[in-house]
């Protein structure tokens, strides 16, 4: 299975920009990169998905360098409600590779 | 606002008892997933279905777990007999997969199972 590596935890303050990087050295040519957010006692929620360069939506931006061996989720001006666990997934279609959630990054936003 | 629903939300049972968890996927979604989450193992994929047919159930302990989709509006996950190590939160998710492009999954609220 394609392995992803993320920091275990990160701390930030309200109003700051947070960047969470995920390493995926074994990414395949057709793989997409997908990020999910999970709040305590809830199921994960899709944030963003991309293949290369930059993708932006109303919640976050996803930066993917040319070699695609890593990706960075950027959360602009975080608030307390962004405190959650963030997961990076790599794969295509719904094969098991694309559905493997790693340990995630626990983001704690302080006032 | 379409959502995945799961019942029951909480279940406490004794070892050896049968447990059935139910999931109603979002109408129109063709793929249903079952996950289990524990502190130790994190979020693990148990099985998933496409158009009600099982595609992969390699994540399930075959001797005690079974997953089915009796119809397009209902997915079930059954444990028989249950064991304390099955205690976890079980999530159902659904998604619309067209061709081979991976699309987002919509997760339900989960069933918190405690086996005593």
mmCIF file of C-alpha atoms in Angstrom:
data_model
loop_
_atom_site.group_PDB
_atom_site.id
_atom_site.type_symbol
_atom_site.label_atom_id
_atom_site.label_comp_id
_atom_site.label_asym_id
_atom_site.label_seq_id
_atom_site.Cartn_x
_atom_site.Cartn_y
_atom_site.Cartn_z
ATOM 1 C CA UNK A 1 0.000 0.000 0.000
ATOM 2 C CA UNK A 2 1.153 3.522 -0.732
ATOM 3 C CA UNK A 3 2.407 5.000 2.503
ATOM 4 C CA UNK A 4 1.819 8.570 3.565
ATOM 5 C CA UNK A 5 3.710 10.362 6.297
ATOM 6 C CA UNK A 6 2.362 13.355 8.181
ATOM 7 C CA UNK A 7 3.367 15.138 11.366
ATOM 8 C CA UNK A 8 1.590 13.653 14.354
ATOM 9 C CA UNK A 9 0.512 17.010 15.715
ATOM 10 C CA UNK A 10 0.677 20.747 15.129
ATOM 11 C CA UNK A 11 -0.220 23.771 17.197
ATOM 12 C CA UNK A 12 -1.364 27.134 15.950
ATOM 13 C CA UNK A 13 -3.176 30.273 17.019
ATOM 14 C CA UNK A 14 -6.345 31.783 15.733
ATOM 15 C CA UNK A 15 -5.873 33.889 12.642
ATOM 16 C CA UNK A 16 -2.696 32.168 11.519
ATOM 17 C CA UNK A 17 -2.183 30.232 8.319
ATOM 18 C CA UNK A 18 -1.499 26.548 8.872
ATOM 19 C CA UNK A 19 0.352 24.324 6.419
ATOM 20 C CA UNK A 20 0.281 20.566 6.874
ATOM 21 C CA UNK A 21 2.626 18.583 4.683
ATOM 22 C CA UNK A 22 2.158 14.974 3.660
ATOM 23 C CA UNK A 23 4.921 12.857 2.149
ATOM 24 C CA UNK A 24 3.971 10.182 -0.389
ATOM 25 C CA UNK A 25 7.161 9.088 -2.094
ATOM 26 C CA UNK A 26 5.550 6.067 -3.750
ATOM 27 C CA UNK A 27 2.734 7.945 -5.425
ATOM 28 C CA UNK A 28 1.726 6.387 -8.740
ATOM 29 C CA UNK A 29 1.219 8.260 -11.986
ATOM 30 C CA UNK A 30 -2.571 8.108 -11.843
ATOM 31 C CA UNK A 31 -2.969 8.700 -8.113
ATOM 32 C CA UNK A 32 -4.907 11.619 -6.710
ATOM 33 C CA UNK A 33 -4.236 13.256 -3.357
ATOM 34 C CA UNK A 34 -7.180 13.731 -1.039
ATOM 35 C CA UNK A 35 -7.463 15.368 2.357
ATOM 36 C CA UNK A 36 -10.074 14.741 5.024
ATOM 37 C CA UNK A 37 -10.858 16.482 8.304
ATOM 38 C CA UNK A 38 -12.236 14.735 11.369
ATOM 39 C CA UNK A 39 -13.710 16.384 14.430
ATOM 40 C CA UNK A 40 -14.064 14.450 17.698
ATOM 41 C CA UNK A 41 -17.022 12.076 17.702
ATOM 42 C CA UNK A 42 -17.713 12.623 14.008
ATOM 43 C CA UNK A 43 -16.875 10.876 10.782
ATOM 44 C CA UNK A 44 -14.223 12.326 8.487
ATOM 45 C CA UNK A 45 -15.225 15.065 6.092
ATOM 46 C CA UNK A 46 -13.769 15.639 2.632
ATOM 47 C CA UNK A 47 -11.780 18.859 2.346
ATOM 48 C CA UNK A 48 -9.998 18.907 -0.975
ATOM 49 C CA UNK A 49 -8.555 16.751 -3.737
ATOM 50 C CA UNK A 50 -5.926 17.390 -6.372
ATOM 51 C CA UNK A 51 -3.589 15.841 -8.897
ATOM 52 C CA UNK A 52 -0.909 18.462 -9.501
ATOM 53 C CA UNK A 53 0.011 22.110 -8.974
ATOM 54 C CA UNK A 54 -2.545 23.985 -6.917
ATOM 55 C CA UNK A 55 -6.172 23.487 -6.052
ATOM 56 C CA UNK A 56 -8.228 25.945 -4.037
ATOM 57 C CA UNK A 57 -11.738 25.837 -2.672
ATOM 58 C CA UNK A 58 -13.663 27.819 -0.102
ATOM 59 C CA UNK A 59 -12.066 25.907 2.761
ATOM 60 C CA UNK A 60 -8.435 25.256 1.864
ATOM 61 C CA UNK A 61 -5.702 25.148 -0.726
ATOM 62 C CA UNK A 62 -3.692 22.156 -1.800
ATOM 63 C CA UNK A 63 -0.192 22.603 -3.154
ATOM 64 C CA UNK A 64 1.438 19.757 -5.060
ATOM 65 C CA UNK A 65 4.993 20.132 -6.394
ATOM 66 C CA UNK A 66 6.000 18.867 -9.807
ATOM 67 C CA UNK A 67 7.422 15.577 -8.511
ATOM 68 C CA UNK A 68 4.190 14.942 -6.570
ATOM 69 C CA UNK A 69 6.088 13.183 -3.782
ATOM 70 C CA UNK A 70 4.529 15.463 -1.219
ATOM 71 C CA UNK A 71 1.577 17.772 -0.841
ATOM 72 C CA UNK A 72 0.709 20.630 1.484
ATOM 73 C CA UNK A 73 -2.717 21.431 2.826
ATOM 74 C CA UNK A 74 -3.003 25.118 3.595
ATOM 75 C CA UNK A 75 -5.679 26.456 5.928
ATOM 76 C CA UNK A 76 -5.905 30.256 5.830
ATOM 77 C CA UNK A 77 -6.581 32.119 9.056
ATOM 78 C CA UNK A 78 -7.545 29.212 11.241
ATOM 79 C CA UNK A 79 -10.108 29.481 13.990
ATOM 80 C CA UNK A 80 -10.769 27.378 17.086
ATOM 81 C CA UNK A 81 -13.254 25.346 15.051
ATOM 82 C CA UNK A 82 -10.440 24.109 12.805
ATOM 83 C CA UNK A 83 -9.116 22.019 15.681
ATOM 84 C CA UNK A 84 -9.350 18.509 14.253
ATOM 85 C CA UNK A 85 -7.380 15.621 12.811
ATOM 86 C CA UNK A 86 -6.375 15.978 9.168
ATOM 87 C CA UNK A 87 -5.732 12.956 6.967
ATOM 88 C CA UNK A 88 -3.910 12.708 3.670
ATOM 89 C CA UNK A 89 -4.858 9.864 1.312
ATOM 90 C CA UNK A 90 -3.263 8.860 -1.957
ATOM 91 C CA UNK A 91 -4.746 6.693 -4.668
ATOM 92 C CA UNK A 92 -7.147 6.423 -7.564
ATOM 93 C CA UNK A 93 -10.644 5.030 -7.850
ATOM 94 C CA UNK A 94 -11.759 3.213 -4.757
ATOM 95 C CA UNK A 95 -9.003 0.677 -4.488
ATOM 96 C CA UNK A 96 -7.759 -0.076 -1.007
ATOM 97 C CA UNK A 97 -4.776 2.236 -1.518
ATOM 98 C CA UNK A 98 -7.038 5.230 -1.955
ATOM 99 C CA UNK A 99 -9.010 4.312 1.147
ATOM 100 C CA UNK A 100 -6.140 3.980 3.600
ATOM 101 C CA UNK A 101 -6.256 6.612 6.322
ATOM 102 C CA UNK A 102 -2.936 7.008 8.073
ATOM 103 C CA UNK A 103 -2.467 8.363 11.562
ATOM 104 C CA UNK A 104 -3.337 11.886 10.514
ATOM 105 C CA UNK A 105 -2.172 15.206 11.910
ATOM 106 C CA UNK A 106 -3.841 16.491 15.033
ATOM 107 C CA UNK A 107 -4.142 20.272 14.738
ATOM 108 C CA UNK A 108 -4.768 22.234 17.912
ATOM 109 C CA UNK A 109 -5.745 25.865 17.476
ATOM 110 C CA UNK A 110 -5.318 28.087 20.503
ATOM 111 C CA UNK A 111 -7.073 31.404 21.132
ATOM 112 C CA UNK B 1 -29.393 18.178 3.057
ATOM 113 C CA UNK B 2 -28.580 14.568 2.137
ATOM 114 C CA UNK B 3 -26.745 12.605 4.814
ATOM 115 C CA UNK B 4 -25.624 9.112 5.588
ATOM 116 C CA UNK B 5 -27.538 7.764 8.542
ATOM 117 C CA UNK B 6 -26.464 4.998 10.884
ATOM 118 C CA UNK B 7 -28.297 3.069 13.549
ATOM 119 C CA UNK B 8 -27.885 2.522 16.384
ATOM 120 C CA UNK B 9 -25.667 5.405 17.418
ATOM 121 C CA UNK B 10 -24.560 3.547 20.535
ATOM 122 C CA UNK B 11 -24.597 -0.123 21.370
ATOM 123 C CA UNK B 12 -23.473 -1.892 24.517
ATOM 124 C CA UNK B 13 -23.565 -5.656 24.446
ATOM 125 C CA UNK B 14 -22.019 -8.644 26.094
ATOM 126 C CA UNK B 15 -19.393 -10.875 24.597
ATOM 127 C CA UNK B 16 -20.879 -13.574 22.420
ATOM 128 C CA UNK B 17 -23.945 -11.600 21.402
ATOM 129 C CA UNK B 18 -24.820 -10.758 17.832
ATOM 130 C CA UNK B 19 -24.552 -7.132 16.779
ATOM 131 C CA UNK B 20 -26.113 -5.633 13.673
ATOM 132 C CA UNK B 21 -25.318 -2.120 12.515
ATOM 133 C CA UNK B 22 -27.293 -0.428 9.775
ATOM 134 C CA UNK B 23 -26.504 2.291 7.326
ATOM 135 C CA UNK B 24 -28.607 4.240 4.887
ATOM 136 C CA UNK B 25 -26.391 5.713 2.173
ATOM 137 C CA UNK B 26 -27.149 8.933 0.366
ATOM 138 C CA UNK B 27 -29.709 8.377 -2.350
ATOM 139 C CA UNK B 28 -28.028 7.994 -5.711
ATOM 140 C CA UNK B 29 -24.626 7.007 -4.363
ATOM 141 C CA UNK B 30 -23.352 3.750 -5.825
ATOM 142 C CA UNK B 31 -20.547 2.921 -3.412
ATOM 143 C CA UNK B 32 -20.799 2.142 0.291
ATOM 144 C CA UNK B 33 -17.887 1.783 2.687
ATOM 145 C CA UNK B 34 -17.546 0.376 6.201
ATOM 146 C CA UNK B 35 -14.747 1.572 8.475
ATOM 147 C CA UNK B 36 -13.766 0.891 12.043
ATOM 148 C CA UNK B 37 -11.937 3.383 14.240
ATOM 149 C CA UNK B 38 -10.056 2.708 17.454
ATOM 150 C CA UNK B 39 -7.442 4.661 19.338
ATOM 151 C CA UNK B 40 -4.843 1.994 18.696
ATOM 152 C CA UNK B 41 -5.480 1.187 15.037
ATOM 153 C CA UNK B 42 -6.947 4.417 13.784
ATOM 154 C CA UNK B 43 -9.403 4.350 10.912
ATOM 155 C CA UNK B 44 -9.450 1.009 9.105
ATOM 156 C CA UNK B 45 -11.351 0.037 5.989
ATOM 157 C CA UNK B 46 -13.393 -3.101 6.567
ATOM 158 C CA UNK B 47 -15.295 -3.502 3.308
ATOM 159 C CA UNK B 48 -16.927 -1.675 0.468
ATOM 160 C CA UNK B 49 -19.630 -2.244 -2.096
ATOM 161 C CA UNK B 50 -20.279 -0.935 -5.579
ATOM 162 C CA UNK B 51 -23.832 -1.120 -6.886
ATOM 163 C CA UNK B 52 -24.600 -3.419 -3.939
ATOM 164 C CA UNK B 53 -21.913 -5.947 -4.906
ATOM 165 C CA UNK B 54 -18.992 -6.483 -2.521
ATOM 166 C CA UNK B 55 -15.730 -5.276 -4.044
ATOM 167 C CA UNK B 56 -13.362 -5.736 -1.163
ATOM 168 C CA UNK B 57 -13.916 -7.187 2.274
ATOM 169 C CA UNK B 58 -10.332 -8.139 2.993
ATOM 170 C CA UNK B 59 -10.269 -5.868 6.031
ATOM 171 C CA UNK B 60 -12.929 -7.843 7.861
ATOM 172 C CA UNK B 61 -12.358 -10.781 10.176
ATOM 173 C CA UNK B 62 -14.167 -13.327 8.047
ATOM 174 C CA UNK B 63 -15.108 -15.713 10.789
ATOM 175 C CA UNK B 64 -17.274 -13.271 12.699
ATOM 176 C CA UNK B 65 -17.989 -10.256 10.495
ATOM 177 C CA UNK B 66 -20.330 -10.061 7.547
ATOM 178 C CA UNK B 67 -21.482 -7.137 5.432
ATOM 179 C CA UNK B 68 -24.407 -7.005 3.057
ATOM 180 C CA UNK B 69 -26.538 -4.641 1.036
ATOM 181 C CA UNK B 70 -30.056 -6.058 0.921
ATOM 182 C CA UNK B 71 -31.089 -3.128 -1.238
ATOM 183 C CA UNK B 72 -29.738 0.198 -2.442
ATOM 184 C CA UNK B 73 -31.000 2.018 0.636
ATOM 185 C CA UNK B 74 -29.608 -0.285 3.308
ATOM 186 C CA UNK B 75 -26.184 -1.641 4.195
ATOM 187 C CA UNK B 76 -25.632 -3.869 7.199
ATOM 188 C CA UNK B 77 -22.581 -4.928 9.175
ATOM 189 C CA UNK B 78 -23.022 -7.883 11.452
ATOM 190 C CA UNK B 79 -20.740 -9.297 14.106
ATOM 191 C CA UNK B 80 -21.469 -12.759 15.425
ATOM 192 C CA UNK B 81 -20.253 -13.568 18.000
ATOM 193 C CA UNK B 82 -18.992 -10.237 19.286
ATOM 194 C CA UNK B 83 -15.806 -9.944 21.330
ATOM 195 C CA UNK B 84 -14.426 -7.161 23.545
ATOM 196 C CA UNK B 85 -11.758 -6.383 20.935
ATOM 197 C CA UNK B 86 -14.562 -5.403 18.540
ATOM 198 C CA UNK B 87 -15.276 -2.343 20.672
ATOM 199 C CA UNK B 88 -14.826 0.633 18.360
ATOM 200 C CA UNK B 89 -16.660 3.267 16.399
ATOM 201 C CA UNK B 90 -17.976 1.878 13.135
ATOM 202 C CA UNK B 91 -18.460 4.347 10.312
ATOM 203 C CA UNK B 92 -20.420 3.912 7.140
ATOM 204 C CA UNK B 93 -19.710 6.175 4.184
ATOM 205 C CA UNK B 94 -21.138 6.476 0.718
ATOM 206 C CA UNK B 95 -19.996 8.040 -2.499
ATOM 207 C CA UNK B 96 -20.714 8.321 -6.189
ATOM 208 C CA UNK B 97 -17.960 6.749 -8.240
ATOM 209 C CA UNK B 98 -18.058 7.326 -11.982
ATOM 210 C CA UNK B 99 -15.586 5.476 -14.112
ATOM 211 C CA UNK B 100 -12.347 5.177 -12.191
ATOM 212 C CA UNK B 101 -12.198 8.624 -10.696
ATOM 213 C CA UNK B 102 -12.149 8.641 -6.941
ATOM 214 C CA UNK B 103 -14.714 10.988 -5.525
ATOM 215 C CA UNK B 104 -15.348 12.150 -2.007
ATOM 216 C CA UNK B 105 -16.888 9.940 0.589
ATOM 217 C CA UNK B 106 -19.668 11.142 2.841
ATOM 218 C CA UNK B 107 -19.429 9.668 6.302
ATOM 219 C CA UNK B 108 -22.207 8.872 8.694
ATOM 220 C CA UNK B 109 -22.113 9.750 12.404
ATOM 221 C CA UNK B 110 -20.887 6.302 13.376
ATOM 222 C CA UNK B 111 -22.020 3.553 15.720
ATOM 223 C CA UNK B 112 -20.112 3.383 18.974
ATOM 224 C CA UNK B 113 -19.944 -0.277 19.958
ATOM 225 C CA UNK B 114 -18.910 -1.484 23.379
ATOM 226 C CA UNK B 115 -18.586 -5.210 23.962
ATOM 227 C CA UNK B 116 -18.301 -6.153 27.609
#
